[in-house]
Coordinates of C-alpha atoms in Angstrom, one line a residue:
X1 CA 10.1 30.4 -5.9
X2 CA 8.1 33.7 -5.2
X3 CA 4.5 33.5 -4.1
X4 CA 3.4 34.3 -7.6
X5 CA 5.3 31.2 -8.8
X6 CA 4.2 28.9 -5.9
X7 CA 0.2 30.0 -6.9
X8 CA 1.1 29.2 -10.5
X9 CA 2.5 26.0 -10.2
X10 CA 1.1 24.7 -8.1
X11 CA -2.2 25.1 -9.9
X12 CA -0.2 23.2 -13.0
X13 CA 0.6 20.5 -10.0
X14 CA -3.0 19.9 -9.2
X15 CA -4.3 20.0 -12.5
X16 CA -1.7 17.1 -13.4
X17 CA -2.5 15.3 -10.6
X18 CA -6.4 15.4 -11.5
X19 CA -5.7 14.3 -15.1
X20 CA -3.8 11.5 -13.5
X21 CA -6.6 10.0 -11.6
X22 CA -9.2 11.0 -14.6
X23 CA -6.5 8.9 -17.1
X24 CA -4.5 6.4 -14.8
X25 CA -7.5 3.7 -15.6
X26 CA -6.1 3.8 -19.2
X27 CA -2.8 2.8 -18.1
X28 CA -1.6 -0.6 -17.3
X29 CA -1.7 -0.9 -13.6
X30 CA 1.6 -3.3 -13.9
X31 CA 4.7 -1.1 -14.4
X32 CA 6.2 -2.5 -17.7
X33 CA 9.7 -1.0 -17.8
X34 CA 12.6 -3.2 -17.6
X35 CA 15.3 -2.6 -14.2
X36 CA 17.4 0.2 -14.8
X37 CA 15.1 2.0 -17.6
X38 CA 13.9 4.9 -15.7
X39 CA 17.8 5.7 -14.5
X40 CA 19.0 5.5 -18.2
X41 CA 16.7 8.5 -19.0
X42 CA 17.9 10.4 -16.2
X43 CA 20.7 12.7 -16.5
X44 CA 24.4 11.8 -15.3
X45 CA 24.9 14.9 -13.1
X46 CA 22.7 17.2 -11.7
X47 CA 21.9 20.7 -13.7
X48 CA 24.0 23.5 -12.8
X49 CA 21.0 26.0 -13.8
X50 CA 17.9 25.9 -12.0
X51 CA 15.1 24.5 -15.0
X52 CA 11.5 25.4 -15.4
X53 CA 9.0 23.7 -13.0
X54 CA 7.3 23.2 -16.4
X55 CA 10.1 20.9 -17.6
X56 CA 9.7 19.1 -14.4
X57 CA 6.0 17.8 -15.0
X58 CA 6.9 17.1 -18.5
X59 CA 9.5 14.6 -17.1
X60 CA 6.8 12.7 -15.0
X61 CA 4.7 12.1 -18.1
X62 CA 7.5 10.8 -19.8
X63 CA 9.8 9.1 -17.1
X64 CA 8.3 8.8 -14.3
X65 CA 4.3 7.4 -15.2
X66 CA 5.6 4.7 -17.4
X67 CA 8.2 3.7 -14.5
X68 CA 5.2 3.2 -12.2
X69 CA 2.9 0.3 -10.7
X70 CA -0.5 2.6 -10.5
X71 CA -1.8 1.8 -7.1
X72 CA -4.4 4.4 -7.7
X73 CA -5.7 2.3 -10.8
X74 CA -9.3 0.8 -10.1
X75 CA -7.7 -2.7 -11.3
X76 CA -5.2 -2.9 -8.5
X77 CA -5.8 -5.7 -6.4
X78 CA -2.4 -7.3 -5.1
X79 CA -1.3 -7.0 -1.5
X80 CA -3.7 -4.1 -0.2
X81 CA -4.8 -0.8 -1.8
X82 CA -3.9 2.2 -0.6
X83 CA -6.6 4.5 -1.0
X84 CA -5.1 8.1 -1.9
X85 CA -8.3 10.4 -1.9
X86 CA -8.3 14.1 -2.6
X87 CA -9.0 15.3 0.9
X88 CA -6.0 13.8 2.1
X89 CA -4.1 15.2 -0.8
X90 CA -5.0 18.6 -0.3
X91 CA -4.3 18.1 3.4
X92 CA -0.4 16.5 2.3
X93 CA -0.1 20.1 0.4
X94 CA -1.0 21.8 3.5
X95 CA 1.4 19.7 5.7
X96 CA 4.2 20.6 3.6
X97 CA 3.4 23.7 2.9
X98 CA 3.3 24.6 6.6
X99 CA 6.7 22.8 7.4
X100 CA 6.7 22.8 10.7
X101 CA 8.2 20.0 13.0
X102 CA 5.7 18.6 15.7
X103 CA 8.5 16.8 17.7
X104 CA 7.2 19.3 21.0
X105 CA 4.0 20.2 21.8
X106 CA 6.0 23.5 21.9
X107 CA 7.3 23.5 18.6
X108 CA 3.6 23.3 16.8
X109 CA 1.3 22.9 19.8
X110 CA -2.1 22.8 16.7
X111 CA 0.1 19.6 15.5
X112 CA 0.0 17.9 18.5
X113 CA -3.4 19.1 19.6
X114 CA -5.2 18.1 16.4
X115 CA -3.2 14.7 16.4
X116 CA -4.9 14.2 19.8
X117 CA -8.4 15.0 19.2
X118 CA -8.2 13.6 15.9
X119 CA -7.1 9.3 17.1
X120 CA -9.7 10.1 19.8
X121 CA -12.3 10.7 16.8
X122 CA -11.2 7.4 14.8
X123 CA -10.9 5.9 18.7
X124 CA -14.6 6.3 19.0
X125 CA -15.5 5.8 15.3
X126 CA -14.3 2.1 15.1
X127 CA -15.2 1.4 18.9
X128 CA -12.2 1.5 20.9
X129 CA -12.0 1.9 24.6
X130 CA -11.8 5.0 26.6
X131 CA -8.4 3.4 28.1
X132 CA -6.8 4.1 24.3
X133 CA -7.8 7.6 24.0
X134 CA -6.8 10.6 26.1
X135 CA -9.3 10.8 28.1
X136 CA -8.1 8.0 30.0
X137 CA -4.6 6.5 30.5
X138 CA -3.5 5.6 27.1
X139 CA -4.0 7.6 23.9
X140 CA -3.1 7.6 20.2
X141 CA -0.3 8.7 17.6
X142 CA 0.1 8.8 14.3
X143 CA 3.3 6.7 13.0
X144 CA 4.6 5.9 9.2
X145 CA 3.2 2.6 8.9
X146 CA 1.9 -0.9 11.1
X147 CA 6.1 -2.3 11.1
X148 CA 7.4 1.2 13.0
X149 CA 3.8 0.7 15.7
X150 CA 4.9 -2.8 16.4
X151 CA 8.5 -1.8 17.2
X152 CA 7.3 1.0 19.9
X153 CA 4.9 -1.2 21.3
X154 CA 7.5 -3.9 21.5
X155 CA 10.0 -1.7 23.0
X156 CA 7.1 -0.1 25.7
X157 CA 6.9 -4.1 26.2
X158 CA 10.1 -4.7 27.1
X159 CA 10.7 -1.3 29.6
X160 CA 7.3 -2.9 31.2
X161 CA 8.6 -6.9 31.3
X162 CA 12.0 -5.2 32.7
X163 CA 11.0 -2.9 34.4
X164 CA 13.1 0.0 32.9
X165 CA 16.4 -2.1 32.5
X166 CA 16.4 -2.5 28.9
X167 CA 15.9 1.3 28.5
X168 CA 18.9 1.8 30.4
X169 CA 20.9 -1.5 29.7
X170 CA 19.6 -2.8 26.4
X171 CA 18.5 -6.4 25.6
X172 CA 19.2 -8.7 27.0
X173 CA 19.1 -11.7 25.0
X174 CA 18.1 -14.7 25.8
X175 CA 15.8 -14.0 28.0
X176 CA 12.7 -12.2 26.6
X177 CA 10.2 -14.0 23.6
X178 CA 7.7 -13.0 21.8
X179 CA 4.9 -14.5 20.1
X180 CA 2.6 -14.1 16.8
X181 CA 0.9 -16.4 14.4
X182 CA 2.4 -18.1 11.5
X183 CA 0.2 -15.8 9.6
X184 CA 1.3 -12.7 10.9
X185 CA 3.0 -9.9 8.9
X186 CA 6.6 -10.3 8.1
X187 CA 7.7 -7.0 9.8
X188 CA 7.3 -8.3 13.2
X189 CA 10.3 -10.5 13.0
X190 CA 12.2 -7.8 11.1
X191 CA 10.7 -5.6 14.2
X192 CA 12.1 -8.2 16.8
X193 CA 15.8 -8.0 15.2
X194 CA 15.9 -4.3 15.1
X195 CA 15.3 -4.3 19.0
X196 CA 18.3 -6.9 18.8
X197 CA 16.3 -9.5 20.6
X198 CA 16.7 -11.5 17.1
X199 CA 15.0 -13.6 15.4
X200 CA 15.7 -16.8 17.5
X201 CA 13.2 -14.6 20.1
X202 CA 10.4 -15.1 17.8
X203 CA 7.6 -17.8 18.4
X204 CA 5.4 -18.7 15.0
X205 CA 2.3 -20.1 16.8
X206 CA 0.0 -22.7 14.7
X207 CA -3.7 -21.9 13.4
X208 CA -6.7 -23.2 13.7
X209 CA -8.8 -24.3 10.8
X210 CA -9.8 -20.6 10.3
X211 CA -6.3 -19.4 10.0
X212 CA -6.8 -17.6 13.2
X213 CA -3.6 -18.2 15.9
X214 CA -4.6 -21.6 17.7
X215 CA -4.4 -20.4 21.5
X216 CA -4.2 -23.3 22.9
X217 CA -0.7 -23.7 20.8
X218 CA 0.0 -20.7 22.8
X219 CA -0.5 -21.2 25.7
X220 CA 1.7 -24.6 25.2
X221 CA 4.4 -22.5 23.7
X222 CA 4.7 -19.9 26.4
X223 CA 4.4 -22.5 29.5
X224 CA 7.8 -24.5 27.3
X225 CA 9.5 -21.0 27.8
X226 CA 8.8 -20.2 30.9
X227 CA 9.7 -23.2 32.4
X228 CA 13.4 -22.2 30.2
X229 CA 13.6 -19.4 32.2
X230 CA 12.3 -17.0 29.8
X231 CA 10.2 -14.0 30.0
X232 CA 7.0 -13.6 27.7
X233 CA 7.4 -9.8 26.6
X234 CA 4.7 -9.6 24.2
X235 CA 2.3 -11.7 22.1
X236 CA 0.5 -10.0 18.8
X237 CA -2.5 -10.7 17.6
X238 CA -3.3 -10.1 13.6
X239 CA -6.8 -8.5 12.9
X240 CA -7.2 -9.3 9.5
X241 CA -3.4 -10.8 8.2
X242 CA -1.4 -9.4 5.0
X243 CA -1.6 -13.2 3.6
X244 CA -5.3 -13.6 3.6
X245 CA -7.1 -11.5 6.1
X246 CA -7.4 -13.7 8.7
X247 CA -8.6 -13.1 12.5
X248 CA -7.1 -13.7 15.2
X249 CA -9.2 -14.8 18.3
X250 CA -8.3 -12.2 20.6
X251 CA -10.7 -12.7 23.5
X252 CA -9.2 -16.4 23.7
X253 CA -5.9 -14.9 23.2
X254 CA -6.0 -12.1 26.0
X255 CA -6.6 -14.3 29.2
X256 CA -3.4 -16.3 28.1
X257 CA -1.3 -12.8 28.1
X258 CA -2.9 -11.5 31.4
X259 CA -1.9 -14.9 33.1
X260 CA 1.2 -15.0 31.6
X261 CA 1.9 -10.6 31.8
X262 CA 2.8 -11.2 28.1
X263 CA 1.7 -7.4 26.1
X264 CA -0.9 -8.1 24.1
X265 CA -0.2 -5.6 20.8
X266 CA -3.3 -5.8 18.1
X267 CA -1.9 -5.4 14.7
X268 CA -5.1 -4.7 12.4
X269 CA -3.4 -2.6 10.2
X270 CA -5.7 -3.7 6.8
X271 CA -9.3 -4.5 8.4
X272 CA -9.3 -2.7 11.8
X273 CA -10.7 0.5 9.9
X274 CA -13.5 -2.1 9.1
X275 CA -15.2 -1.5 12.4
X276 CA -16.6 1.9 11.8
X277 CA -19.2 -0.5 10.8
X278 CA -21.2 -1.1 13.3
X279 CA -21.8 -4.6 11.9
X280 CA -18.3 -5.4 11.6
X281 CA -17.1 -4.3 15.4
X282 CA -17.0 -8.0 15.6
X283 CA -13.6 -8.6 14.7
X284 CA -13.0 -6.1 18.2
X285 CA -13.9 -9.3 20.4
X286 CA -11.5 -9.0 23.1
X287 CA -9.6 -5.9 22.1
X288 CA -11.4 -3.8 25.0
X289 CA -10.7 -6.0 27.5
X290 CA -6.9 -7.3 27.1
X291 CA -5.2 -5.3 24.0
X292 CA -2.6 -3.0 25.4
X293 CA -1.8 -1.9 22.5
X294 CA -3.5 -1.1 18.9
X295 CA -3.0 -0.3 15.6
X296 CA -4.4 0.5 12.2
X297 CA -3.7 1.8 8.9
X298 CA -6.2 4.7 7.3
X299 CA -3.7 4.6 4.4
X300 CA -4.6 1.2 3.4
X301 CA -8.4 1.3 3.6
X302 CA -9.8 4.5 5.0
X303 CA -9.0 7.1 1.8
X304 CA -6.0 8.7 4.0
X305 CA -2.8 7.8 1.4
X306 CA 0.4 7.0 2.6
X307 CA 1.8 7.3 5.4
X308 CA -0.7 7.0 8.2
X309 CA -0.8 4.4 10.9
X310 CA -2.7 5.1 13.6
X311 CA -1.4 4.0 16.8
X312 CA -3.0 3.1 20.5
X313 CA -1.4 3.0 23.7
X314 CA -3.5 2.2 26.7
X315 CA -0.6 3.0 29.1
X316 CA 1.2 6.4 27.9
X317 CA 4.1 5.8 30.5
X318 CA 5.1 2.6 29.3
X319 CA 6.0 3.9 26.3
X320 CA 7.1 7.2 27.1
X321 CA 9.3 5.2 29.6
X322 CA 10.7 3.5 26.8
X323 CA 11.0 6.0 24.3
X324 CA 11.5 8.9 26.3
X325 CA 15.1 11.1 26.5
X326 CA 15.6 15.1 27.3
X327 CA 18.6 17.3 26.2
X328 CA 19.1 20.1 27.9
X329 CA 18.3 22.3 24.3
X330 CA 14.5 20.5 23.9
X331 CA 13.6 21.5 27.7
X332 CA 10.6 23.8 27.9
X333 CA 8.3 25.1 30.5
X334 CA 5.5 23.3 28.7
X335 CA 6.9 19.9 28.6
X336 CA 7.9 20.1 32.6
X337 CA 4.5 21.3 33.4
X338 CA 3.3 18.0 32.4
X339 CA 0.2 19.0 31.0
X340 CA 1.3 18.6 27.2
X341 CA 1.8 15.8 24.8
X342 CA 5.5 15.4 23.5
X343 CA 4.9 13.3 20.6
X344 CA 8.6 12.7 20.0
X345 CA 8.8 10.4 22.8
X346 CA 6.1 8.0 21.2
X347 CA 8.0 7.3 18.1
X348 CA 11.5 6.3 17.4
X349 CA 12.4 9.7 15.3
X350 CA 12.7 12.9 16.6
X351 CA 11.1 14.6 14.2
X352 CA 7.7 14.5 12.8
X353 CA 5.1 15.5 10.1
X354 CA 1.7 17.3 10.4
X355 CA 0.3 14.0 9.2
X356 CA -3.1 14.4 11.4
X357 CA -4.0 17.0 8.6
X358 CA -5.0 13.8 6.0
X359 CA -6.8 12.0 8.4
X360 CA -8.4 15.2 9.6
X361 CA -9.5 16.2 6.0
X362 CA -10.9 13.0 5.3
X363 CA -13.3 12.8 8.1
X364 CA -14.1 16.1 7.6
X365 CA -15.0 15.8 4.1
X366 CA -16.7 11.7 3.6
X367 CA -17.9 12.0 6.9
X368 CA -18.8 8.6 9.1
X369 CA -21.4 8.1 6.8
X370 CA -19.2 8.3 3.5
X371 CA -16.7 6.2 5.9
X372 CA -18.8 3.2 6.1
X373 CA -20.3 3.5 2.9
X374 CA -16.5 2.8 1.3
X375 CA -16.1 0.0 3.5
X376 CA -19.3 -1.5 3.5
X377 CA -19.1 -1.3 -0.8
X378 CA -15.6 -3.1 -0.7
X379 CA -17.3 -5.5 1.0
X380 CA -19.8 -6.3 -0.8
X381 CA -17.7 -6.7 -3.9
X382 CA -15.4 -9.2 -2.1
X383 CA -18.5 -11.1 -1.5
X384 CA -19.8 -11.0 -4.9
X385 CA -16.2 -12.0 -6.1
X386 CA -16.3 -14.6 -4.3
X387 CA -19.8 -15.8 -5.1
X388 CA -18.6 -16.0 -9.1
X389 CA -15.8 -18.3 -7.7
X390 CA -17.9 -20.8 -5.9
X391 CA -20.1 -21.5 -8.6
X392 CA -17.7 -22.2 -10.7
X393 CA -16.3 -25.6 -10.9
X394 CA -12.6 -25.3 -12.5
X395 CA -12.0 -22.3 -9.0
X396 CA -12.1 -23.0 -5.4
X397 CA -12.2 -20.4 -2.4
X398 CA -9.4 -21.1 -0.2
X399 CA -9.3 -18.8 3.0
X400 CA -12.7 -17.9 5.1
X401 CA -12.9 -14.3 3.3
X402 CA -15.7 -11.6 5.7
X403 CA -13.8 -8.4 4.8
X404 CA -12.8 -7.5 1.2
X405 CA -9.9 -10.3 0.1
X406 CA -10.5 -13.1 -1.2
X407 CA -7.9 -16.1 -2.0
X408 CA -8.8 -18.6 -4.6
X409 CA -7.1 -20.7 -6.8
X410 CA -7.7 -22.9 -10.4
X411 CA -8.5 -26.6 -8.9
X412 CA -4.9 -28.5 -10.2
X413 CA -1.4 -27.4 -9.6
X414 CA 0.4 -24.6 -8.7
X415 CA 2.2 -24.2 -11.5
X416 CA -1.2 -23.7 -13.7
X417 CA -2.3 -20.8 -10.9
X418 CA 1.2 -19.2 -11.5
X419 CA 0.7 -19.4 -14.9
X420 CA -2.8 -17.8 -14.8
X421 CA -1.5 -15.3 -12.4
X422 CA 0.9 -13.9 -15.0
X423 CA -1.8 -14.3 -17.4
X424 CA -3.5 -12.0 -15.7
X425 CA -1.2 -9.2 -15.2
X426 CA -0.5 -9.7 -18.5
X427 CA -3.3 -8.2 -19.6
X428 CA -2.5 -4.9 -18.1
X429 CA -6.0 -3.8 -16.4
X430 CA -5.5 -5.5 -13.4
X431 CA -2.8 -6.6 -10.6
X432 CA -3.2 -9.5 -8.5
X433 CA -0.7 -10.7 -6.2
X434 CA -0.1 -14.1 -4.4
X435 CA 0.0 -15.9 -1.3
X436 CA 0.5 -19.8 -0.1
X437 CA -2.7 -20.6 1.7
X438 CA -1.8 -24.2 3.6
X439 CA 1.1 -25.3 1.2
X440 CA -1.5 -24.2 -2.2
X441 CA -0.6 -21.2 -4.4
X442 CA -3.7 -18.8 -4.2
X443 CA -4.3 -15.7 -6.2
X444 CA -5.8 -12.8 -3.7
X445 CA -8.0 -10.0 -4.9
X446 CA -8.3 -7.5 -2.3
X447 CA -10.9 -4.6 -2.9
X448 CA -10.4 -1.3 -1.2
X449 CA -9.2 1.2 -3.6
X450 CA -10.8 4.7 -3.9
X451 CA -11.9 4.6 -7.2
X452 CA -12.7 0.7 -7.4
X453 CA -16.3 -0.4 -8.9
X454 CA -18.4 -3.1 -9.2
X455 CA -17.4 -3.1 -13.1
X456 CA -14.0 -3.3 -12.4
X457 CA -14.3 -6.3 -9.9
X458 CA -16.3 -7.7 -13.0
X459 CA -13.9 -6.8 -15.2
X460 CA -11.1 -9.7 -13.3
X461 CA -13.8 -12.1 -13.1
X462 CA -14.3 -11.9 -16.8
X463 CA -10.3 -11.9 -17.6
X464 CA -10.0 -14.5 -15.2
X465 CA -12.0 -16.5 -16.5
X466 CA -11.2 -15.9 -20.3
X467 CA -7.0 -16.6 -19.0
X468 CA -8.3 -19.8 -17.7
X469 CA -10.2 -20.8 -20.9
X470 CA -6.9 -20.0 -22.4
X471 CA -4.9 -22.0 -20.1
X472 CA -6.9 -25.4 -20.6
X473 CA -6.7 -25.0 -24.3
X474 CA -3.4 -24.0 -25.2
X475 CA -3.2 -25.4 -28.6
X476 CA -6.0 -23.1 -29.6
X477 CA -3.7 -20.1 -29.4
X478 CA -0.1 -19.1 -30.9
X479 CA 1.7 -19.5 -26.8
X480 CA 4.6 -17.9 -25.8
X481 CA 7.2 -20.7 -24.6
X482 CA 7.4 -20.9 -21.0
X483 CA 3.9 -19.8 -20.1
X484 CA 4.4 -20.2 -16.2
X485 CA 7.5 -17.5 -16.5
X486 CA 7.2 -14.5 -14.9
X487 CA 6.8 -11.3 -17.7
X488 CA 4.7 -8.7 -18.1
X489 CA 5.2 -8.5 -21.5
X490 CA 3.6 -12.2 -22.1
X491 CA 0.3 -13.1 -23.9
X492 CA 0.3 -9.9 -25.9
X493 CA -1.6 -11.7 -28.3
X494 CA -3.4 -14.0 -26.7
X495 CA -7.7 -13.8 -25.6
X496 CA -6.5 -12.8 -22.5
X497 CA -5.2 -9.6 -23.9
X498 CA -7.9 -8.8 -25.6
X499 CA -10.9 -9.9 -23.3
X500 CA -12.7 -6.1 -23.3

């Protein structure tokens, strides 16, 4: 593809992508093909001749759009939005376009330099310590997602708790735990296998009425191991929990890991961008003083699209102790100087992405200002979500709900909420996903998306509360049999369907 080429598609590229954000609220957010449809329109074999780029764009409007779940819709409310934005698009164009492998500060010293001074901005923006940034012993990188920052934090844990062994000898097992709340993302025990500490390492630690880990079930939990013989590694704490955005009390937490030399890693991967509010910096408490580790996510709630965690280490050499190796073919004068950043030896790849360009871009562009006002407007929809739920007697709130999720539920029986849940995805302008808030099925909305409103947030009320109409009146209507099954194609005819 000559230069000519490049400028001339990829103008077609950026126009289609446009005209996908302009059109995607048309579209049902819920994917509706059935498994294996988007394969049978595919070719068998691979094309011999090289086709028009043209032809390739025509094949996304006809194979590949209907074959997706539009997380960019403003109806998409399961699990946790990821907020593409056009900054960071531009700045994933750029990236690619530049191609270059940041693995050595050598190999693309801007990529590591701006991946630097960049996590020491978002450091400051959502009031982390000096300890986390370069400026004092720690400091930040950028990894694919929340699941790959607790396995390099868990690994820097156990080179600390082992004082190098594990680095040289591996695990062994047996001897080290870890600890996290029975709230707590599922990738931490899928973390704890992949170090081959398995899943019998794992400790699920109790909650307190506010879903929050109980510390004083901790604190029990790690004094029954230690008096096994076995060595705390690490504890995480969730800042804001995939299931329903619950806090962890990490300044109750902390003193437990100091006295114990357990790691204290923060996962905050949803609401930790939430703190560039000054008025939400609460859900910090603690962090400065015991966290030794850090993470967030841009992509999910800070307009930075996938991939983009955002990952702090207070002590570098911990994890540079654990991650670190040198062939003889990567040594440079600039690495054994010692006075550059080789980012390959904070991840578990070798090789890496100019991903600070998104997060870079969107700063640039919203500014702090346009920041918090994304996050303080998600908020306040969550909240007024939530208000229409209270007051009305057939729902109940079930989950404390500060940020932007809320988990509620039909008062009667779960099979009624699964049944209103499919009702309405049903309806194909919104997507709700589910959770099990203390043994109850709840329905969670969560609000973050970039192109989210308050009419769109009042468009699930008013569907939700049409399906629910529907629901305790189902003679009133010609029903699908087997209304609690799973389809996306149900209630086509039904006031659900039809609500706007």
């Amino acid at each position: 593809m000559t230069a000519a080429q490049f400028r001339e598609h990829g103008r077609a590229v950026v126009d289609w992508v446009a005209d996908y954000w302009e059109r995607v609220e048309s579209l049902p957010v819920l994917s509706r093909v059935a498994p294996g449809a988007v394969r049978a329109q595919l070719p068998s074999s691979p094309p011999e001749v090289g086709e028009p780029f043209a032809a390739l764009l025509d094949d996304m409007d006809r194979i590949i759009v209907p074959g997706l779940t539009h997380w960019q819709h403003p109806g998409f409310f399961a699990y946790y939005p990821t907020g593409a934005s056009g900054p960071a698009a531009l700045a994933d164009l750029l990236s690619s376009g530049l191609g270059v492998q940041g693995m050595l500060w050598q190999t693309a010293p801007a990529c590591t330099e701006l991946e630097q001074h960049v996590l020491d901005w978002l450091a400051g923006l959502i009031g982390l310590p000096e300890r986390f940034t370069f400026a004092g012993s720690g400091g930040g990188v950028v990894q694919d997602s929340a699941s790959s920052a607790m396995l390099v934090t868990l690994l820097a844990a156990l080179h600390r708790a082992s004082d190098g062994q594990v680095a040289r000898d591996g695990v062994d097992r047996g001897r080290y735990v870890v600890y996290t709340s029975t709230e707590a993302n599922c990738g931490f025990e899928k973390v704890v296998r992949d170090t081959g500490l398995g899943s019998s390492a794992v400790r699920f630690i109790d909650t307190r009425d506010d879903l929050g880990m109980d510390p004083k079930a901790l604190r029990t939990a790690i004094e029954q191991d230690v008096a096994c013989g076995r060595t705390p590694a690490l504890v995480m704490a969730t800042v804001g929990t995939t299931s329903t955005g619950a806090v962890d009390p990490v300044q109750l937490i902390g003193p437990v890991c100091r006295e114990y030399g357990a790691w204290l890693h923060v996962d905050a991967a949803y609401a930790g961008v939430a703190a560039i509010c000054p008025e939400l910096r609460w859900i910090h408490a603690g962090v400065a003083e015991f966290a030794d580790s850090y993470a967030t996510n841009p992509h999910k709630w800070l307009l930075t699209a996938l991939d983009f965690d955002a990952c702090y280490i207070a002590d570098r050499s911990a994890l540079t102790g654990a991650l670190a190796v040198l062939p003889e073919y990567l040594r440079n004068s600039a690495s054994e100087s010692g006075a550059v950043v080789d980012y390959r030896d904070w991840q578990v790849p070798v090789g890496r992405r100019f991903r600070a360009l998104k997060l870079w871009a969107v700063i640039r562009w919203y500014g702090a200002a346009g920041l918090r006002e994304h996050i303080r407007r998600s908020v306040a929809l969550a909240q007024q979500f939530a208000s229409w739920v209270g007051a009305d007697d057939r729902f109940e709130v079930l989950a404390p709900h500060p940020l932007s999720l809320i988990c509620f539920r039909l008062r009667g029986g779960d099979e009624s909420n699964r049944a209103l849940l499919d009702a309405i995805n049903a309806t194909g302008r919104v997507f709700l996903s589910h959770t099990e808030v203390r043994g109850k099925f709840a329905l969670r909305l969560a609000i973050g998306g970039t192109a989210t409103r308050q009419e769109h947030v009042a468009t699930a009320w008013t569907l939700l509360s049409q399906c629910a109409d529907t629901l305790a009146a189902p003679r009133s209507i010609d029903w699908p049999e087997q209304v609690g099954a799973a389809s996306t194609e149900r209630f086509q005819d039904s006031r659900c369907r039809g609500a706007h």
